[in-house]
Amino acid sequence: MPKSKNKKELLQNPKGTRDVLPFDAVVWQAVEEKAREIAEYYGFRPIRMPHIEHTELFTTSVGEATDIVEKQMYTFRTRGKDSLTLRPEGTAPIMRAYIQHGMRTWPQPVMLYYSGSFFRHERPQKGRYREFGQFGLEILGAEGAVADALIIRLFMLVFEELGFKKMMVHVNTLGDKACREDYRKDLVAHFRKKQNYLCTECRRRLKTNPLRILDCVEEKCQEIATDAPQCIEYACDACKEHFREVLEFLDKASIPYFLDHKLVRGLDYYSRTVFEIFTETAEEKKEEVPVEVSESADSESADIEGGESKEADAPPPKKEEKPAHKEEGRPLALASGGRYDSLAYDLGIQEPQSEEEEAWKGAVGGAIGLDRVVEGLLSQKGKGIKKENPKVFLIQLGPQAKQQSLLLLEQFRKNRLSVASSLSKDNIKNQLGFAAKLGVSYSIILGQKETIDNTVIVRDMETGMQEIVPQSKLLDYLKKKKKK
Ligand code: HAM
């Protein structure tokens, strides 16, 4: 038998996980509610996937040589010897569900949203946890650039309506698998010339996943990556045209974006568009870092022909403030995503054989990091989140009053009148004190006499004036007071 734990050593939550206590949970709910409201308005429908999946789903989609698969998955064997993994992300499960449930035969595109926990074994720090929340949007069966732009636009709307300021979308195109082959070769040749200067991890990446060297956090690797070939130069005409259209949509929607040639993302299933969205917080306004931006107002169309990016005719670099969270000196994205046109094939689906089947080709999506958004809001004192306090407090004195108050509360709830009450405090002074702390306008007092007479006493908390009101007229009485 293991020795019993020292009594003083109470159990804590596991490293990298968090309890979200009531005040923060309210903000959390408001963020999810805002995202859900916008998603549903635009025709997205909810989906819930399991928290565990077959490990193979992630190794074949996210990629064997990615950080997620190599180092971050919580994988375990079941008693039946199956290998299962706590979901580290939602896109592969969504595509699995889309294929498994025959959604390819539904009217296309299929537009889905989800919200929930994901799990990665990462080094915990502010904005990076081992269990974290994501709100995701996915459009399956859509090849057009408008779908890419819609995902970005909706995330921007969520942030804007939550009160975030100075949002910036980093966007890039990875081309498709064919375009990437030549790019990969030239990239490897570029880094090989300077491989002795690369960090140990990037020397390994040179063999396994050279694109990831582009977004390595090590300064030396960053320097070497500066003059590396850019993916857009290798994109075929169709991929360039797609990217141009995405940028044009962003221009039309006045969404500020930055063409980030080093943005490659850490998941292998992406093709064509990839994006990350950043913001700044009020706290960090003092420190400034220059970031090149291209804003829609400054140029009408996105000229990316012949590898010439919009950066070329962008205005001079503007000063942008640092985004909310930083990791080793770099900002952390509030949301990110991209297109994953070949994920269905990676999961074993054959390329469409007929014109009819073409309908389900193409998919794009993204996910908001809920922890980061909530932290961003809390650091600005819940900016944009307005939760109305109840205007009325119900005071109950004695067991009979407590019983009757349950019926009264139910009447209030049905009439959508928000009322606070205290179940445990019996004494009137304590309950009035509590009501005053909440800042309610009226207290309703229900004592023994009132219970027998079917009345209540209504106390105006500002003037201290009290009135006896029959319980049957109480709702009308309060409504009239509210109007006044
Ligand atoms: P991701 O970039 O790995 O993409 O995650 C999306 C967002 O989740 C990030 O931008 C970040 O805000 C948040 N996030 C990621 N890891 C953590 C963490 N350890 N702690 C806190 N927040 C985190 C995906 O997961 C893709 N499935 C997104 C997607 C959907 N692409 C297409 N559709």
Short mmCIF file of C-alpha atoms and ligand atoms in Angstrom, two decimals:
data_model
loop_
_atom_site.label_atom_id
_atom_site.label_comp_id
_atom_site.label_asym_id
_atom_site.label_seq_id
_atom_site.Cartn_x
_atom_site.Cartn_y
_atom_site.Cartn_z
CA MET A 1 0.00 0.00 0.00
CA PRO A 2 1.40 3.44 -0.88
CA LYS A 3 1.98 5.71 2.09
CA SER A 4 -0.97 8.06 2.69
CA LYS A 5 -0.26 11.60 1.53
CA ASN A 6 0.78 14.20 4.01
CA LYS A 7 -2.53 15.78 5.03
CA LYS A 8 -1.28 19.29 4.25
CA GLU A 9 -0.35 18.37 0.68
CA LEU A 10 -3.72 18.89 -0.97
CA LEU A 11 -4.16 17.85 -4.58
CA GLN A 12 -3.87 20.59 -7.20
CA ASN A 13 -4.99 20.64 -10.82
CA PRO A 14 -2.45 19.13 -13.28
CA LYS A 15 0.24 21.41 -14.74
CA GLY A 16 -0.91 23.31 -17.82
CA THR A 17 -4.61 23.01 -16.95
CA ARG A 18 -6.74 25.64 -15.21
CA ASP A 19 -9.90 26.07 -13.19
CA VAL A 20 -11.90 28.87 -14.75
CA LEU A 21 -13.57 30.49 -11.75
CA PRO A 22 -17.03 32.10 -12.00
CA PHE A 23 -15.99 35.67 -12.88
CA ASP A 24 -13.72 34.51 -15.70
CA ALA A 25 -16.18 31.80 -16.75
CA VAL A 26 -18.78 34.52 -17.43
CA VAL A 27 -16.36 36.20 -19.84
CA TRP A 28 -15.55 32.81 -21.35
CA GLN A 29 -19.26 32.15 -21.97
CA ALA A 30 -19.77 35.60 -23.46
CA VAL A 31 -16.94 34.99 -25.95
CA GLU A 32 -18.38 31.62 -26.98
CA GLU A 33 -21.85 33.14 -27.21
CA LYS A 34 -20.65 35.97 -29.47
CA ALA A 35 -18.78 33.55 -31.74
CA ARG A 36 -21.78 31.19 -31.86
CA GLU A 37 -24.21 34.03 -32.63
CA ILE A 38 -22.11 35.23 -35.57
CA ALA A 39 -21.45 31.69 -36.86
CA GLU A 40 -25.14 30.76 -36.78
CA TYR A 41 -26.17 33.99 -38.48
CA TYR A 42 -23.85 33.12 -41.35
CA GLY A 43 -25.29 29.60 -41.68
CA PHE A 44 -22.78 27.49 -39.69
CA ARG A 45 -24.25 24.56 -37.76
CA PRO A 46 -22.94 23.03 -34.53
CA ILE A 47 -21.02 19.79 -34.37
CA ARG A 48 -19.57 17.95 -31.37
CA MET A 49 -16.77 15.46 -31.81
CA PRO A 50 -15.26 13.04 -29.28
CA HIS A 51 -12.35 14.17 -27.14
CA ILE A 52 -10.47 10.98 -28.04
CA GLU A 53 -9.67 9.74 -31.54
CA HIS A 54 -7.58 6.97 -33.07
CA THR A 55 -3.96 8.16 -32.97
CA GLU A 56 -3.58 7.38 -36.66
CA LEU A 57 -6.04 10.16 -37.51
CA PHE A 58 -3.52 12.75 -36.34
CA THR A 59 -0.34 11.06 -37.55
CA THR A 60 -1.71 10.85 -41.10
CA SER A 61 -3.23 14.34 -41.20
CA VAL A 62 -1.34 16.71 -38.91
CA GLY A 63 1.91 15.03 -40.02
CA GLU A 64 4.50 12.69 -38.46
CA ALA A 65 7.21 15.36 -38.52
CA THR A 66 5.22 18.12 -36.80
CA ASP A 67 5.73 19.28 -33.21
CA ILE A 68 2.19 18.24 -32.36
CA VAL A 69 2.65 14.61 -33.43
CA GLU A 70 6.30 14.29 -32.40
CA LYS A 71 6.10 15.82 -28.96
CA GLN A 72 2.70 17.06 -27.89
CA MET A 73 0.10 14.33 -28.11
CA TYR A 74 -1.43 12.62 -25.10
CA THR A 75 -1.54 9.08 -26.43
CA PHE A 76 -2.47 5.93 -24.56
CA ARG A 77 -3.30 2.28 -25.18
CA THR A 78 -6.76 0.99 -24.31
CA ARG A 79 -7.26 -2.39 -22.65
CA GLY A 80 -8.07 -3.71 -26.13
CA LYS A 81 -4.61 -2.41 -27.25
CA ASP A 82 -5.99 0.37 -29.48
CA SER A 83 -3.88 3.51 -29.60
CA LEU A 84 -6.03 6.55 -28.80
CA THR A 85 -5.10 10.23 -28.50
CA LEU A 86 -6.71 13.16 -26.69
CA ARG A 87 -7.57 15.49 -29.57
CA PRO A 88 -4.80 18.08 -30.06
CA GLU A 89 -6.86 19.98 -32.69
CA GLY A 90 -10.25 19.84 -34.42
CA THR A 91 -9.76 19.87 -38.19
CA ALA A 92 -8.76 16.22 -38.65
CA PRO A 93 -11.72 15.04 -36.48
CA ILE A 94 -14.06 17.29 -38.49
CA MET A 95 -12.85 15.80 -41.79
CA ARG A 96 -13.12 12.29 -40.34
CA ALA A 97 -16.72 12.98 -39.28
CA TYR A 98 -17.53 14.60 -42.66
CA ILE A 99 -16.34 11.49 -44.49
CA GLN A 100 -17.70 8.95 -41.98
CA HIS A 101 -21.24 10.38 -41.90
CA GLY A 102 -21.62 10.81 -45.65
CA MET A 103 -21.67 14.60 -45.44
CA ARG A 104 -20.06 14.65 -48.90
CA THR A 105 -23.53 13.82 -50.27
CA TRP A 106 -25.22 16.71 -48.39
CA PRO A 107 -25.80 20.02 -50.18
CA GLN A 108 -22.37 21.66 -50.30
CA PRO A 109 -20.70 23.47 -48.71
CA VAL A 110 -21.20 21.99 -45.25
CA MET A 111 -20.51 24.75 -42.72
CA LEU A 112 -19.77 23.65 -39.17
CA TYR A 113 -18.74 25.22 -35.88
CA TYR A 114 -17.50 23.70 -32.63
CA SER A 115 -16.27 24.81 -29.24
CA GLY A 116 -14.42 22.77 -26.68
CA SER A 117 -11.19 21.57 -25.10
CA PHE A 118 -8.07 20.43 -26.92
CA PHE A 119 -4.92 18.93 -25.44
CA ARG A 120 -1.23 19.39 -26.22
CA HIS A 121 1.75 18.57 -24.05
CA GLU A 122 3.41 21.99 -24.31
CA ARG A 123 5.56 24.06 -21.97
CA PRO A 124 2.86 25.96 -20.05
CA GLN A 125 3.01 29.76 -19.95
CA LYS A 126 0.57 32.66 -20.26
CA GLY A 127 -1.57 32.00 -23.33
CA ARG A 128 -0.26 28.46 -23.79
CA TYR A 129 -1.79 25.58 -21.89
CA ARG A 130 -1.96 21.81 -22.02
CA GLU A 131 -5.74 21.89 -22.02
CA PHE A 132 -7.05 24.88 -23.96
CA GLY A 133 -10.31 25.99 -25.58
CA GLN A 134 -10.91 26.55 -29.26
CA PHE A 135 -13.92 27.87 -31.15
CA GLY A 136 -13.61 26.56 -34.70
CA LEU A 137 -15.30 27.28 -38.02
CA GLU A 138 -14.96 24.88 -40.95
CA ILE A 139 -16.36 25.10 -44.49
CA LEU A 140 -16.20 21.75 -46.29
CA GLY A 141 -16.97 21.38 -49.98
CA ALA A 142 -15.90 24.88 -51.02
CA GLU A 143 -13.00 25.64 -53.34
CA GLY A 144 -13.59 29.35 -53.87
CA ALA A 145 -11.54 32.09 -52.23
CA VAL A 146 -14.71 33.63 -50.79
CA ALA A 147 -14.80 30.77 -48.24
CA ASP A 148 -11.25 31.57 -47.03
CA ALA A 149 -12.18 35.24 -46.74
CA LEU A 150 -15.45 34.47 -44.92
CA ILE A 151 -13.61 32.54 -42.19
CA ILE A 152 -11.18 35.42 -41.64
CA ARG A 153 -13.96 38.01 -41.79
CA LEU A 154 -16.09 36.21 -39.21
CA PHE A 155 -13.20 35.89 -36.76
CA MET A 156 -12.48 39.59 -37.22
CA LEU A 157 -16.16 40.38 -36.52
CA VAL A 158 -16.05 38.33 -33.32
CA PHE A 159 -12.95 40.23 -32.13
CA GLU A 160 -14.32 43.60 -33.15
CA GLU A 161 -17.65 43.03 -31.39
CA LEU A 162 -15.85 41.87 -28.25
CA GLY A 163 -14.05 45.21 -28.20
CA PHE A 164 -10.60 44.24 -29.51
CA LYS A 165 -8.74 46.99 -31.33
CA LYS A 166 -5.98 47.05 -33.93
CA MET A 167 -6.42 43.57 -35.27
CA MET A 168 -3.99 42.36 -37.91
CA VAL A 169 -4.27 39.30 -40.11
CA HIS A 170 -1.00 37.64 -41.16
CA VAL A 171 -1.64 35.76 -44.37
CA ASN A 172 0.37 33.63 -46.78
CA THR A 173 -0.11 31.03 -49.48
CA LEU A 174 1.63 27.66 -49.33
CA GLY A 175 0.57 26.70 -52.86
CA ASP A 176 -0.64 23.16 -53.33
CA LYS A 177 1.31 19.91 -52.91
CA ALA A 178 2.71 20.07 -56.47
CA CYS A 179 3.91 23.69 -56.17
CA ARG A 180 5.48 22.92 -52.82
CA GLU A 181 7.75 20.17 -54.13
CA ASP A 182 10.09 22.53 -56.02
CA TYR A 183 9.85 25.06 -53.24
CA ARG A 184 10.90 22.49 -50.67
CA LYS A 185 13.95 21.50 -52.77
CA ASP A 186 15.14 25.12 -53.13
CA LEU A 187 14.46 25.84 -49.49
CA VAL A 188 16.54 22.86 -48.39
CA ALA A 189 19.35 23.98 -50.73
CA HIS A 190 19.22 27.48 -49.20
CA PHE A 191 19.37 26.26 -45.60
CA ARG A 192 21.92 23.54 -46.35
CA LYS A 193 24.45 26.20 -47.38
CA LYS A 194 24.19 27.67 -43.88
CA GLN A 195 23.32 24.60 -41.91
CA ASN A 196 26.17 24.97 -39.45
CA TYR A 197 24.55 28.17 -38.20
CA LEU A 198 21.12 26.63 -37.70
CA CYS A 199 19.94 25.52 -34.25
CA THR A 200 20.01 21.78 -33.50
CA GLU A 201 16.25 21.52 -33.93
CA CYS A 202 16.37 23.20 -37.36
CA ARG A 203 19.26 20.99 -38.53
CA ARG A 204 16.91 18.10 -37.82
CA ARG A 205 14.00 19.94 -39.48
CA LEU A 206 16.16 20.27 -42.60
CA LYS A 207 15.55 16.57 -43.13
CA THR A 208 12.05 16.19 -41.73
CA ASN A 209 10.12 19.46 -42.16
CA PRO A 210 12.25 22.26 -43.74
CA LEU A 211 9.32 24.71 -44.00
CA ARG A 212 9.21 24.95 -40.21
CA ILE A 213 12.72 26.49 -40.18
CA LEU A 214 11.06 29.64 -41.54
CA ASP A 215 9.19 30.24 -38.29
CA CYS A 216 11.86 29.04 -35.84
CA VAL A 217 12.13 31.39 -32.85
CA GLU A 218 15.96 31.28 -32.73
CA GLU A 219 17.49 34.57 -33.85
CA LYS A 220 20.21 32.90 -35.98
CA CYS A 221 17.64 30.79 -37.84
CA GLN A 222 15.45 33.86 -38.33
CA GLU A 223 18.38 35.70 -39.93
CA ILE A 224 19.10 32.84 -42.30
CA ALA A 225 15.39 32.61 -43.13
CA THR A 226 15.20 36.29 -44.10
CA ASP A 227 16.54 35.79 -47.62
CA ALA A 228 15.13 32.27 -48.09
CA PRO A 229 13.04 31.67 -51.22
CA GLN A 230 9.36 32.58 -50.78
CA CYS A 231 6.55 30.11 -51.36
CA ILE A 232 4.56 32.54 -53.52
CA GLU A 233 7.37 32.46 -56.11
CA TYR A 234 6.71 28.75 -56.62
CA ALA A 235 2.91 28.88 -56.64
CA CYS A 236 1.24 27.80 -59.88
CA ASP A 237 -1.11 30.18 -61.70
CA ALA A 238 -4.22 28.65 -60.11
CA CYS A 239 -2.80 28.98 -56.58
CA LYS A 240 -1.70 32.58 -57.26
CA GLU A 241 -5.12 33.45 -58.61
CA HIS A 242 -6.76 31.93 -55.54
CA PHE A 243 -4.54 33.97 -53.23
CA ARG A 244 -5.15 37.14 -55.20
CA GLU A 245 -8.89 36.63 -54.81
CA VAL A 246 -8.57 36.05 -51.06
CA LEU A 247 -6.66 39.33 -50.71
CA GLU A 248 -9.20 41.15 -52.84
CA PHE A 249 -11.98 39.97 -50.54
CA LEU A 250 -10.00 41.17 -47.52
CA ASP A 251 -9.51 44.53 -49.25
CA LYS A 252 -13.23 44.86 -49.92
CA ALA A 253 -14.01 44.08 -46.29
CA SER A 254 -11.36 46.62 -45.15
CA ILE A 255 -9.51 43.96 -43.18
CA PRO A 256 -5.90 44.98 -42.49
CA TYR A 257 -3.45 42.26 -43.39
CA PHE A 258 0.26 41.62 -43.59
CA LEU A 259 1.75 39.33 -46.24
CA ASP A 260 3.86 37.10 -44.06
CA HIS A 261 6.09 34.94 -46.25
CA LYS A 262 7.42 33.11 -43.24
CA LEU A 263 3.99 31.99 -42.08
CA VAL A 264 3.91 28.22 -42.66
CA ARG A 265 1.85 26.92 -39.69
CA GLY A 266 2.67 23.80 -37.74
CA LEU A 267 0.24 21.37 -39.34
CA ASP A 268 0.96 19.44 -42.55
CA TYR A 269 -2.56 19.39 -43.96
CA TYR A 270 -2.56 23.00 -45.13
CA SER A 271 -2.43 24.06 -48.75
CA ARG A 272 -2.89 27.49 -50.33
CA THR A 273 -4.15 30.07 -47.80
CA VAL A 274 -2.84 30.11 -44.24
CA PHE A 275 -3.52 32.88 -41.72
CA GLU A 276 -3.02 33.99 -38.13
CA ILE A 277 -4.78 36.88 -36.36
CA PHE A 278 -3.11 39.13 -33.79
CA THR A 279 -4.03 42.07 -31.60
CA GLU A 280 -2.47 44.32 -28.99
CA THR A 281 -3.45 44.97 -25.37
CA ALA A 282 -3.69 48.28 -23.60
CA GLU A 283 -1.02 47.18 -21.06
CA GLU A 284 1.62 46.85 -23.70
CA LYS A 285 1.10 50.12 -25.50
CA LYS A 286 4.42 51.49 -24.29
CA GLU A 287 6.70 49.04 -26.10
CA GLU A 288 6.50 49.28 -29.84
CA VAL A 289 7.86 47.06 -32.57
CA PRO A 290 7.80 47.97 -36.23
CA VAL A 291 5.67 45.65 -38.32
CA GLU A 292 5.21 46.07 -42.04
CA VAL A 293 1.55 46.35 -42.88
CA SER A 294 -0.43 46.64 -46.04
CA GLU A 295 -3.86 48.09 -45.51
CA SER A 296 -6.80 47.74 -47.81
CA ALA A 297 -7.35 51.46 -48.06
CA ASP A 298 -3.90 51.92 -49.60
CA SER A 299 -4.21 49.65 -52.59
CA GLU A 300 -7.16 48.54 -54.63
CA SER A 301 -6.05 45.14 -55.83
CA ALA A 302 -3.58 42.52 -54.77
CA ASP A 303 -0.89 42.16 -57.41
CA ILE A 304 0.87 38.89 -56.76
CA GLU A 305 1.69 37.99 -60.37
CA GLY A 306 5.20 36.69 -60.92
CA GLY A 307 5.90 36.37 -57.25
CA GLU A 308 5.57 40.08 -56.66
CA SER A 309 3.72 40.42 -53.44
CA LYS A 310 1.55 43.19 -52.16
CA GLU A 311 4.36 44.09 -49.80
CA ALA A 312 6.20 45.53 -52.79
CA ASP A 313 3.70 48.33 -53.26
CA ALA A 314 2.71 48.60 -49.64
CA PRO A 315 3.06 51.91 -47.81
CA PRO A 316 6.22 52.49 -45.76
CA PRO A 317 6.38 50.31 -42.65
CA LYS A 318 3.99 51.49 -39.96
CA LYS A 319 4.49 51.12 -36.28
CA GLU A 320 2.14 48.56 -34.81
CA GLU A 321 1.89 47.74 -31.16
CA LYS A 322 2.72 44.33 -29.79
CA PRO A 323 -0.03 41.71 -29.71
CA ALA A 324 -1.58 40.44 -26.48
CA HIS A 325 0.63 37.45 -25.67
CA LYS A 326 4.21 36.77 -26.52
CA GLU A 327 6.16 33.58 -26.62
CA GLU A 328 9.93 33.91 -26.52
CA GLY A 329 9.56 37.47 -27.75
CA ARG A 330 7.02 36.61 -30.44
CA PRO A 331 3.35 37.38 -30.41
CA LEU A 332 0.84 34.57 -29.95
CA ALA A 333 -2.05 34.35 -32.39
CA LEU A 334 -5.62 34.81 -31.15
CA ALA A 335 -6.92 32.72 -34.04
CA SER A 336 -5.48 30.87 -36.98
CA GLY A 337 -6.29 28.48 -39.75
CA GLY A 338 -6.14 27.88 -43.45
CA ARG A 339 -7.18 25.74 -46.38
CA TYR A 340 -6.84 21.96 -46.32
CA ASP A 341 -7.91 20.80 -49.78
CA SER A 342 -6.01 17.52 -49.72
CA LEU A 343 -6.84 16.38 -46.18
CA ALA A 344 -9.70 14.14 -47.40
CA TYR A 345 -7.26 12.33 -49.73
CA ASP A 346 -4.70 11.97 -46.91
CA LEU A 347 -7.44 10.22 -44.93
CA GLY A 348 -7.97 7.71 -47.72
CA ILE A 349 -10.72 9.25 -49.88
CA GLN A 350 -10.22 8.95 -53.65
CA GLU A 351 -10.07 12.10 -55.74
CA PRO A 352 -13.53 12.88 -57.23
CA GLN A 353 -14.36 10.56 -60.14
CA SER A 354 -17.29 12.48 -61.60
CA GLU A 355 -18.54 16.04 -61.94
CA GLU A 356 -21.10 15.33 -59.22
CA GLU A 357 -18.38 14.34 -56.78
CA GLU A 358 -16.42 17.51 -57.53
CA ALA A 359 -18.92 19.32 -55.27
CA TRP A 360 -17.22 18.21 -52.06
CA LYS A 361 -13.73 19.32 -53.17
CA GLY A 362 -11.98 21.93 -51.09
CA ALA A 363 -12.12 22.84 -47.40
CA VAL A 364 -11.04 25.77 -45.27
CA GLY A 365 -11.36 26.74 -41.63
CA GLY A 366 -9.80 28.16 -38.55
CA ALA A 367 -10.01 28.29 -34.78
CA ILE A 368 -10.06 31.01 -32.15
CA GLY A 369 -7.91 30.34 -29.07
CA LEU A 370 -10.49 30.98 -26.34
CA ASP A 371 -7.98 31.18 -23.45
CA ARG A 372 -6.05 33.96 -25.19
CA VAL A 373 -9.18 35.90 -26.12
CA VAL A 374 -10.55 35.69 -22.57
CA GLU A 375 -7.19 36.74 -21.12
CA GLY A 376 -7.04 39.64 -23.57
CA LEU A 377 -10.49 40.79 -22.44
CA LEU A 378 -9.77 40.34 -18.76
CA SER A 379 -6.57 42.37 -19.07
CA GLN A 380 -8.81 45.17 -20.35
CA LYS A 381 -11.36 44.55 -17.55
CA GLY A 382 -13.77 42.50 -19.62
CA LYS A 383 -14.01 45.15 -22.34
CA GLY A 384 -16.99 44.62 -24.61
CA ILE A 385 -18.61 42.16 -22.18
CA LYS A 386 -21.65 43.63 -20.53
CA LYS A 387 -23.48 41.48 -18.05
CA GLU A 388 -26.47 43.19 -16.42
CA ASN A 389 -26.73 42.83 -12.67
CA PRO A 390 -30.20 41.95 -11.34
CA LYS A 391 -32.29 44.97 -10.37
CA VAL A 392 -34.31 43.18 -7.68
CA PHE A 393 -33.35 41.19 -4.56
CA LEU A 394 -35.75 38.77 -2.90
CA ILE A 395 -35.42 38.64 0.89
CA GLN A 396 -36.96 35.60 2.59
CA LEU A 397 -37.51 35.40 6.34
CA GLY A 398 -38.34 32.00 7.83
CA PRO A 399 -38.97 28.52 6.39
CA GLN A 400 -42.47 29.23 5.01
CA ALA A 401 -41.27 32.35 3.20
CA LYS A 402 -38.40 30.34 1.71
CA GLN A 403 -40.90 27.80 0.35
CA GLN A 404 -43.15 30.49 -1.12
CA SER A 405 -40.18 32.35 -2.57
CA LEU A 406 -39.38 29.39 -4.81
CA LEU A 407 -42.79 29.83 -6.48
CA LEU A 408 -42.26 33.60 -6.78
CA LEU A 409 -38.80 33.11 -8.30
CA GLU A 410 -40.27 30.76 -10.90
CA GLN A 411 -42.82 33.44 -11.87
CA PHE A 412 -40.01 35.96 -12.25
CA ARG A 413 -37.96 33.56 -14.37
CA LYS A 414 -40.90 32.87 -16.70
CA ASN A 415 -41.33 36.64 -17.13
CA ARG A 416 -37.58 37.07 -17.72
CA LEU A 417 -37.10 39.31 -14.72
CA SER A 418 -33.67 38.77 -13.29
CA VAL A 419 -33.82 38.52 -9.50
CA ALA A 420 -31.09 37.77 -6.96
CA SER A 421 -31.68 36.08 -3.64
CA SER A 422 -29.77 34.46 -0.83
CA LEU A 423 -30.78 30.99 0.25
CA SER A 424 -28.78 30.82 3.41
CA LYS A 425 -28.83 34.22 5.15
CA ASP A 426 -31.87 34.33 7.43
CA ASN A 427 -31.50 37.68 9.04
CA ILE A 428 -32.98 40.77 7.33
CA LYS A 429 -29.97 42.99 8.04
CA ASN A 430 -27.56 40.60 6.32
CA GLN A 431 -29.85 40.16 3.34
CA LEU A 432 -30.38 43.93 2.94
CA GLY A 433 -26.62 44.40 3.14
CA PHE A 434 -26.11 41.84 0.43
CA ALA A 435 -28.80 43.51 -1.73
CA ALA A 436 -27.10 46.88 -1.28
CA LYS A 437 -23.72 45.39 -2.30
CA LEU A 438 -25.28 44.08 -5.51
CA GLY A 439 -26.62 47.58 -6.19
CA VAL A 440 -30.22 46.47 -6.85
CA SER A 441 -32.96 49.11 -7.13
CA TYR A 442 -35.61 47.21 -5.12
CA SER A 443 -35.71 44.57 -2.42
CA ILE A 444 -38.79 42.40 -2.04
CA ILE A 445 -39.31 41.28 1.53
CA LEU A 446 -41.25 38.10 2.21
CA GLY A 447 -41.73 37.40 5.92
CA GLN A 448 -44.11 35.20 7.91
CA LYS A 449 -46.99 37.78 7.86
CA GLU A 450 -46.64 38.41 4.12
CA THR A 451 -46.67 34.66 3.44
CA ILE A 452 -50.04 34.36 5.21
CA ASP A 453 -51.47 37.55 3.56
CA ASN A 454 -50.08 36.68 0.11
CA THR A 455 -48.34 40.05 -0.04
CA VAL A 456 -44.75 41.32 -0.12
CA ILE A 457 -43.03 44.47 1.04
CA VAL A 458 -41.21 46.32 -1.76
CA ARG A 459 -38.37 48.50 -0.52
CA ASP A 460 -36.90 51.22 -2.74
CA MET A 461 -33.18 50.79 -2.01
CA GLU A 462 -32.36 54.39 -2.84
CA THR A 463 -35.01 56.20 -0.77
CA GLY A 464 -35.69 53.48 1.83
CA MET A 465 -39.48 53.88 1.19
CA GLN A 466 -41.50 50.67 1.62
CA GLU A 467 -44.86 49.62 0.14
CA ILE A 468 -47.07 46.56 0.67
CA VAL A 469 -47.98 44.94 -2.65
CA PRO A 470 -50.21 41.86 -3.24
CA GLN A 471 -48.15 39.00 -4.69
CA SER A 472 -50.62 38.72 -7.60
CA LYS A 473 -49.84 42.34 -8.63
CA LEU A 474 -46.08 42.24 -7.96
CA LEU A 475 -44.94 41.62 -11.54
CA ASP A 476 -47.05 44.49 -12.95
CA TYR A 477 -45.89 46.73 -10.12
CA LEU A 478 -42.21 46.02 -10.87
CA LYS A 479 -42.71 46.41 -14.62
CA LYS A 480 -44.28 49.86 -14.08
CA LYS A 481 -41.37 50.85 -11.83
CA LYS A 482 -38.88 49.63 -14.44
CA LYS A 483 -40.52 51.77 -17.13
CA LYS A 484 -40.36 54.86 -14.93
P1 HAM B 1 -3.65 26.10 -34.19
O1 HAM B 1 -2.95 27.31 -34.73
O2 HAM B 1 -2.80 25.02 -33.70
O3 HAM B 1 -4.60 25.58 -35.34
O4 HAM B 1 -4.63 26.55 -33.04
C1 HAM B 1 -5.62 27.55 -33.26
C2 HAM B 1 -5.60 28.56 -32.15
O5 HAM B 1 -5.72 27.89 -30.89
C3 HAM B 1 -4.28 29.32 -32.04
O6 HAM B 1 -4.27 30.45 -32.87
C4 HAM B 1 -4.26 29.71 -30.58
O7 HAM B 1 -4.99 30.90 -30.39
C5 HAM B 1 -4.96 28.56 -29.89
N1 HAM B 1 -3.99 27.63 -29.28
C6 HAM B 1 -3.25 26.69 -29.90
N2 HAM B 1 -2.49 26.02 -29.00
C7 HAM B 1 -2.77 26.54 -27.79
C8 HAM B 1 -2.31 26.28 -26.45
N3 HAM B 1 -1.45 25.32 -26.18
N4 HAM B 1 -2.82 27.04 -25.46
C9 HAM B 1 -3.73 28.01 -25.71
N5 HAM B 1 -4.19 28.29 -26.93
C10 HAM B 1 -3.73 27.58 -27.97
C11 HAM B 1 -5.42 24.52 -35.19
O8 HAM B 1 -5.59 23.91 -34.16
C12 HAM B 1 -6.21 24.22 -36.45
N6 HAM B 1 -7.03 23.04 -36.23
C13 HAM B 1 -7.07 25.42 -36.82
C14 HAM B 1 -7.85 25.17 -38.06
C15 HAM B 1 -9.17 24.91 -38.14
N7 HAM B 1 -7.35 25.14 -39.29
C16 HAM B 1 -8.32 24.86 -40.15
N8 HAM B 1 -9.42 24.72 -39.46
#
